[in-house]
Coordinates of N, CA and C in Angstrom, one line a residue:
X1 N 28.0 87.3 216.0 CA 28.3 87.1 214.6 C 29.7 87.6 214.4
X2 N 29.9 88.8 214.9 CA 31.3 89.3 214.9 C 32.7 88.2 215.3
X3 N 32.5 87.6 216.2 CA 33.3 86.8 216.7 C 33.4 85.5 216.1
X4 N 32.2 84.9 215.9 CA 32.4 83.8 214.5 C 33.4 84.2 213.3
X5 N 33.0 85.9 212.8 CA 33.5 85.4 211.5 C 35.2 85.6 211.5
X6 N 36.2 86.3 213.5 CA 37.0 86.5 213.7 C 37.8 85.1 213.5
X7 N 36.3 84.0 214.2 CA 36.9 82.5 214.4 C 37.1 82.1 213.1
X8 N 36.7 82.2 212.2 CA 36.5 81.9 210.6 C 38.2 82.5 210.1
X9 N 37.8 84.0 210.7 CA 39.3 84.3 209.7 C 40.5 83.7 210.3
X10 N 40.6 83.6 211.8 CA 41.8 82.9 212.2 C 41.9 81.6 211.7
X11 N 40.9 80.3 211.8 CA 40.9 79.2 211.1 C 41.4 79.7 209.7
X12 N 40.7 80.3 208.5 CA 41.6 80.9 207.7 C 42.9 80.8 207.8
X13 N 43.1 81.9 208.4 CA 44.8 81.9 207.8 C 45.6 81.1 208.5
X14 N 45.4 80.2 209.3 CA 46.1 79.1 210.3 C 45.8 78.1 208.8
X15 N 44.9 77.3 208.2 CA 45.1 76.7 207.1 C 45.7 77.2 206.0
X16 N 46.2 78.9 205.6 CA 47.1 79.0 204.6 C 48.1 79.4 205.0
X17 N 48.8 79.3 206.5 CA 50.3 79.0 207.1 C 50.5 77.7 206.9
X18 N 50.0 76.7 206.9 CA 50.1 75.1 207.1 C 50.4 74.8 205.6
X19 N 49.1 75.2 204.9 CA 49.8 74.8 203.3 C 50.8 75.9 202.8
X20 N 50.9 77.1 203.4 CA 52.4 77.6 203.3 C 53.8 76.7 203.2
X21 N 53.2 76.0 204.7 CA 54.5 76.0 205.2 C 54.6 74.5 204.2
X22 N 53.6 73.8 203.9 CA 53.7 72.4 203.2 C 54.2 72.9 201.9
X23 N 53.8 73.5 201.7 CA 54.6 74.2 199.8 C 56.0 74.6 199.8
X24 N 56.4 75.2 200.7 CA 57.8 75.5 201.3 C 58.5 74.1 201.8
X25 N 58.6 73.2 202.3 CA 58.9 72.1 202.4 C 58.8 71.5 201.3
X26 N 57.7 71.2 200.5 CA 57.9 70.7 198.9 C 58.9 71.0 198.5
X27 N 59.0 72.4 197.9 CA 59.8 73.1 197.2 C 61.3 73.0 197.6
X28 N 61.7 73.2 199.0 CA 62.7 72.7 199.7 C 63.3 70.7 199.3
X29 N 62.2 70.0 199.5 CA 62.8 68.6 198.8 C 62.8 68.9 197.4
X30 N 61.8 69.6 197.0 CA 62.2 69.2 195.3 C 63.7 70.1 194.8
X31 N 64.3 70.7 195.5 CA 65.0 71.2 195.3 C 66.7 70.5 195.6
X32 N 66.1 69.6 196.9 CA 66.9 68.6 197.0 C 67.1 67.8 196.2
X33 N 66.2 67.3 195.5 CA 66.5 66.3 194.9 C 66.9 66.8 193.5
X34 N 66.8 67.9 193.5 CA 66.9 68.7 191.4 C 68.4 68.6 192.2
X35 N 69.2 69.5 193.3 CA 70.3 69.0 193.6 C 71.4 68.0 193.4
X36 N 70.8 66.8 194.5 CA 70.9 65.5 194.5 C 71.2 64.8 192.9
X37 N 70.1 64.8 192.0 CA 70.1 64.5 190.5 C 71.8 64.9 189.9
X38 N 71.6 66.1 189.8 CA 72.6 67.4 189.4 C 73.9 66.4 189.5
X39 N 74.0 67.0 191.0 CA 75.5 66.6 191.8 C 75.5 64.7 190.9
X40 N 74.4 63.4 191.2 CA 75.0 62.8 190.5 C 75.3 62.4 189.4
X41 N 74.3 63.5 188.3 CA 74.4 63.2 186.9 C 76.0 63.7 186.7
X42 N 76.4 64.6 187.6 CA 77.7 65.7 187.3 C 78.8 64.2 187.9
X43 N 78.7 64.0 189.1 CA 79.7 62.9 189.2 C 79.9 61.6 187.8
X44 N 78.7 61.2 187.7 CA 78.8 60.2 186.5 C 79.1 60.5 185.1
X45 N 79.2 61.8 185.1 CA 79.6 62.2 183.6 C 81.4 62.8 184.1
X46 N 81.7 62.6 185.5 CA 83.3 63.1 185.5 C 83.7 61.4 185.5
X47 N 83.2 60.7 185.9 CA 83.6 59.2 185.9 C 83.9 58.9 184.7
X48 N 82.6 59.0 183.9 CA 83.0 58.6 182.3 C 83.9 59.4 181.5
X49 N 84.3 60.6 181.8 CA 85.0 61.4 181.4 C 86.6 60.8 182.1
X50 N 86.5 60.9 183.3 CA 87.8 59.9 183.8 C 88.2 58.8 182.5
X51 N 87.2 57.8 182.8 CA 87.2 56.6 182.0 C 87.8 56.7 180.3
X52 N 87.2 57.5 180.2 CA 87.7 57.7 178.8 C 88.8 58.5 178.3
X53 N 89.4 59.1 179.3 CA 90.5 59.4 179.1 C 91.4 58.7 179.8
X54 N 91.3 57.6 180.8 CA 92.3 56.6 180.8 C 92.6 55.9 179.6
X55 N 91.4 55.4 179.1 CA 91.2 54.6 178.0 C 92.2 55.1 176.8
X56 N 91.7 56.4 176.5 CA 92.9 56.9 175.3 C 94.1 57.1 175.6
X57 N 94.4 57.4 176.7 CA 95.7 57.3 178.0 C 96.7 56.2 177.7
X58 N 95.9 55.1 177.4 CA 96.3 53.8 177.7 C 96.1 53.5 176.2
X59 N 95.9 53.7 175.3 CA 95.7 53.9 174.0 C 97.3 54.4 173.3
X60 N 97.1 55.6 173.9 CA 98.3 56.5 173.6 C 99.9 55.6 174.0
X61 N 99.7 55.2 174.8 CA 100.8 55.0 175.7 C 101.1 53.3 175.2
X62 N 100.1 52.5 174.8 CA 100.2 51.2 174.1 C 100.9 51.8 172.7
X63 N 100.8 52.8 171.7 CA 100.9 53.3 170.6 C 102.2 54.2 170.9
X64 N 102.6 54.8 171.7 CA 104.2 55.2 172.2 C 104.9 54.0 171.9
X65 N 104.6 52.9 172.4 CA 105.6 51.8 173.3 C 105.5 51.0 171.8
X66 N 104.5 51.1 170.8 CA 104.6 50.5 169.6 C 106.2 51.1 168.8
X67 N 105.9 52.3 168.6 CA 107.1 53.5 167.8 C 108.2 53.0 168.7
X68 N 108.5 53.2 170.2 CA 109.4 52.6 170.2 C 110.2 51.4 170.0
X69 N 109.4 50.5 169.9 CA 109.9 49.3 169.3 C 110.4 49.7 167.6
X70 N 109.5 50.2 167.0 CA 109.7 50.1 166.2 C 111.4 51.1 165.5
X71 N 111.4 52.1 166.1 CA 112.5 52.7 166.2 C 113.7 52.2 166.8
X72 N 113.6 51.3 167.6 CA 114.6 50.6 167.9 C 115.1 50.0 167.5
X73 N 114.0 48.9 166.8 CA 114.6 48.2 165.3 C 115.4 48.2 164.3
X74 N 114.3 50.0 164.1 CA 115.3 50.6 163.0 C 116.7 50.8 163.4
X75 N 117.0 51.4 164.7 CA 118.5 51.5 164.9 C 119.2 50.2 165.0
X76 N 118.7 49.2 165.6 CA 119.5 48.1 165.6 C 119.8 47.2 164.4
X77 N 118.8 48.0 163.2 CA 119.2 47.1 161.8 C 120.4 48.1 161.0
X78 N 120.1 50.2 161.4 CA 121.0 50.4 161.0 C 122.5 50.2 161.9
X79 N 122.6 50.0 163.2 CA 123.7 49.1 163.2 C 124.4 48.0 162.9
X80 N 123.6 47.3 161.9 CA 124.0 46.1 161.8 C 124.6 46.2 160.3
X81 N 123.7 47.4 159.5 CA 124.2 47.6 158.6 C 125.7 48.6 158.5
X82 N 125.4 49.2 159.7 CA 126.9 49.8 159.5 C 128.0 49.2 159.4
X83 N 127.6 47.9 160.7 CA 129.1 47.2 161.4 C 129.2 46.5 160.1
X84 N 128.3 45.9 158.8 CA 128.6 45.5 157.8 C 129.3 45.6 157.1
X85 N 128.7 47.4 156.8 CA 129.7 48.0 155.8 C 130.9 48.2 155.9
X86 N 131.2 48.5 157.7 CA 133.0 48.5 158.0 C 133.4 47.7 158.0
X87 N 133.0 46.1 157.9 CA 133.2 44.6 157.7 C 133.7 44.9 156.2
X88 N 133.0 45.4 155.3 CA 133.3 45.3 153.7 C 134.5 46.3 153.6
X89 N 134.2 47.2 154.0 CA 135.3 48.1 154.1 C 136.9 47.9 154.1
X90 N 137.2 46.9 155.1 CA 138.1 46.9 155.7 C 138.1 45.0 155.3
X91 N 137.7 44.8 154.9 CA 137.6 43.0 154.4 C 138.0 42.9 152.8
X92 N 137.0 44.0 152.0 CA 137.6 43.8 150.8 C 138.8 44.4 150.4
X93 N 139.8 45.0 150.7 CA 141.7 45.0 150.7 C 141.9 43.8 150.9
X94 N 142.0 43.6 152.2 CA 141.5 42.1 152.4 C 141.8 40.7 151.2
X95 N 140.6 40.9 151.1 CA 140.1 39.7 150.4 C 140.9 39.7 148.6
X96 N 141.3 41.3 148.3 CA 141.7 41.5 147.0 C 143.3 41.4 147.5
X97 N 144.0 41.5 148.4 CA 145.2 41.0 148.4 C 145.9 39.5 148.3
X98 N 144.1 38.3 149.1 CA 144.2 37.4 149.6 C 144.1 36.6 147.3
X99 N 143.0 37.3 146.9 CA 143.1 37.1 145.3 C 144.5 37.3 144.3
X100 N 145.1 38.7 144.9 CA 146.2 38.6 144.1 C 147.2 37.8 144.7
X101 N 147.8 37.4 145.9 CA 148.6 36.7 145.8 C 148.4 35.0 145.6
X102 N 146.8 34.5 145.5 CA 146.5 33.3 144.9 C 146.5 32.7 143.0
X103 N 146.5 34.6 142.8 CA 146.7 34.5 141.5 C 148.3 34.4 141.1
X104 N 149.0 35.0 142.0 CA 150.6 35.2 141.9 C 150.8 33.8 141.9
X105 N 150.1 32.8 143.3 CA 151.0 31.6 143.6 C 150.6 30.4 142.2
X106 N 149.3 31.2 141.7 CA 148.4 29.9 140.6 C 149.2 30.1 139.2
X107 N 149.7 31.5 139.1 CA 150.9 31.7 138.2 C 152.2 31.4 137.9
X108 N 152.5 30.6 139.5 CA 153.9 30.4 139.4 C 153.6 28.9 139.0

């Protein structure tokens, strides 16, 4: 009887090393995969985070390249206005010499 219940307790604890060792192995893949998950919910949220800051990147950088146009404009209208005004500048003597002596010659 002694020896039976030795064979009993070894069968025993040889079936709670095996589901030991199966629980440990579980826990080992589920750990893997809580891992595995992680790592690629964490890549796919740096992707989209990439993405969307090219996006505004490219947002920004369409909206630079607008202002500069548009500032460019501005200078090229106020140069046009300037070269104008030294056109008036230097045209109306000019033009009021070109009146008085038409009035001088429409006088004589």
């Amino acid at each position: 009887m002694g020896m039976d219940l030795t064979i009993t307790i070894d069968k025993a604890v040889q079936a709670i090393r095996a589901e030991k060792e199966k629980t440990e192995k579980l826990n080992e893949s589920i750990a893997m995969q809580v891992r595995k998950a992680v790592s690629t919910s964490a890549n796919d949220m740096k992707a989209e985070i990439l993405l969307s800051v090219k996006e505004t990147l490219s947002k920004t950088q369409e909206e630079i390249r607008k202002t500069e146009k548009a500032i460019e404009k501005q200078r090229e209208d106020m140069r046009m206005e300037s070269g104008f005004r030294k056109f008036m500048f230097w045209a109306t003597p000019i033009l009021l010499l070109v009146q008085t002596i038409a009035l001088i010659i429409a006088l004589l």
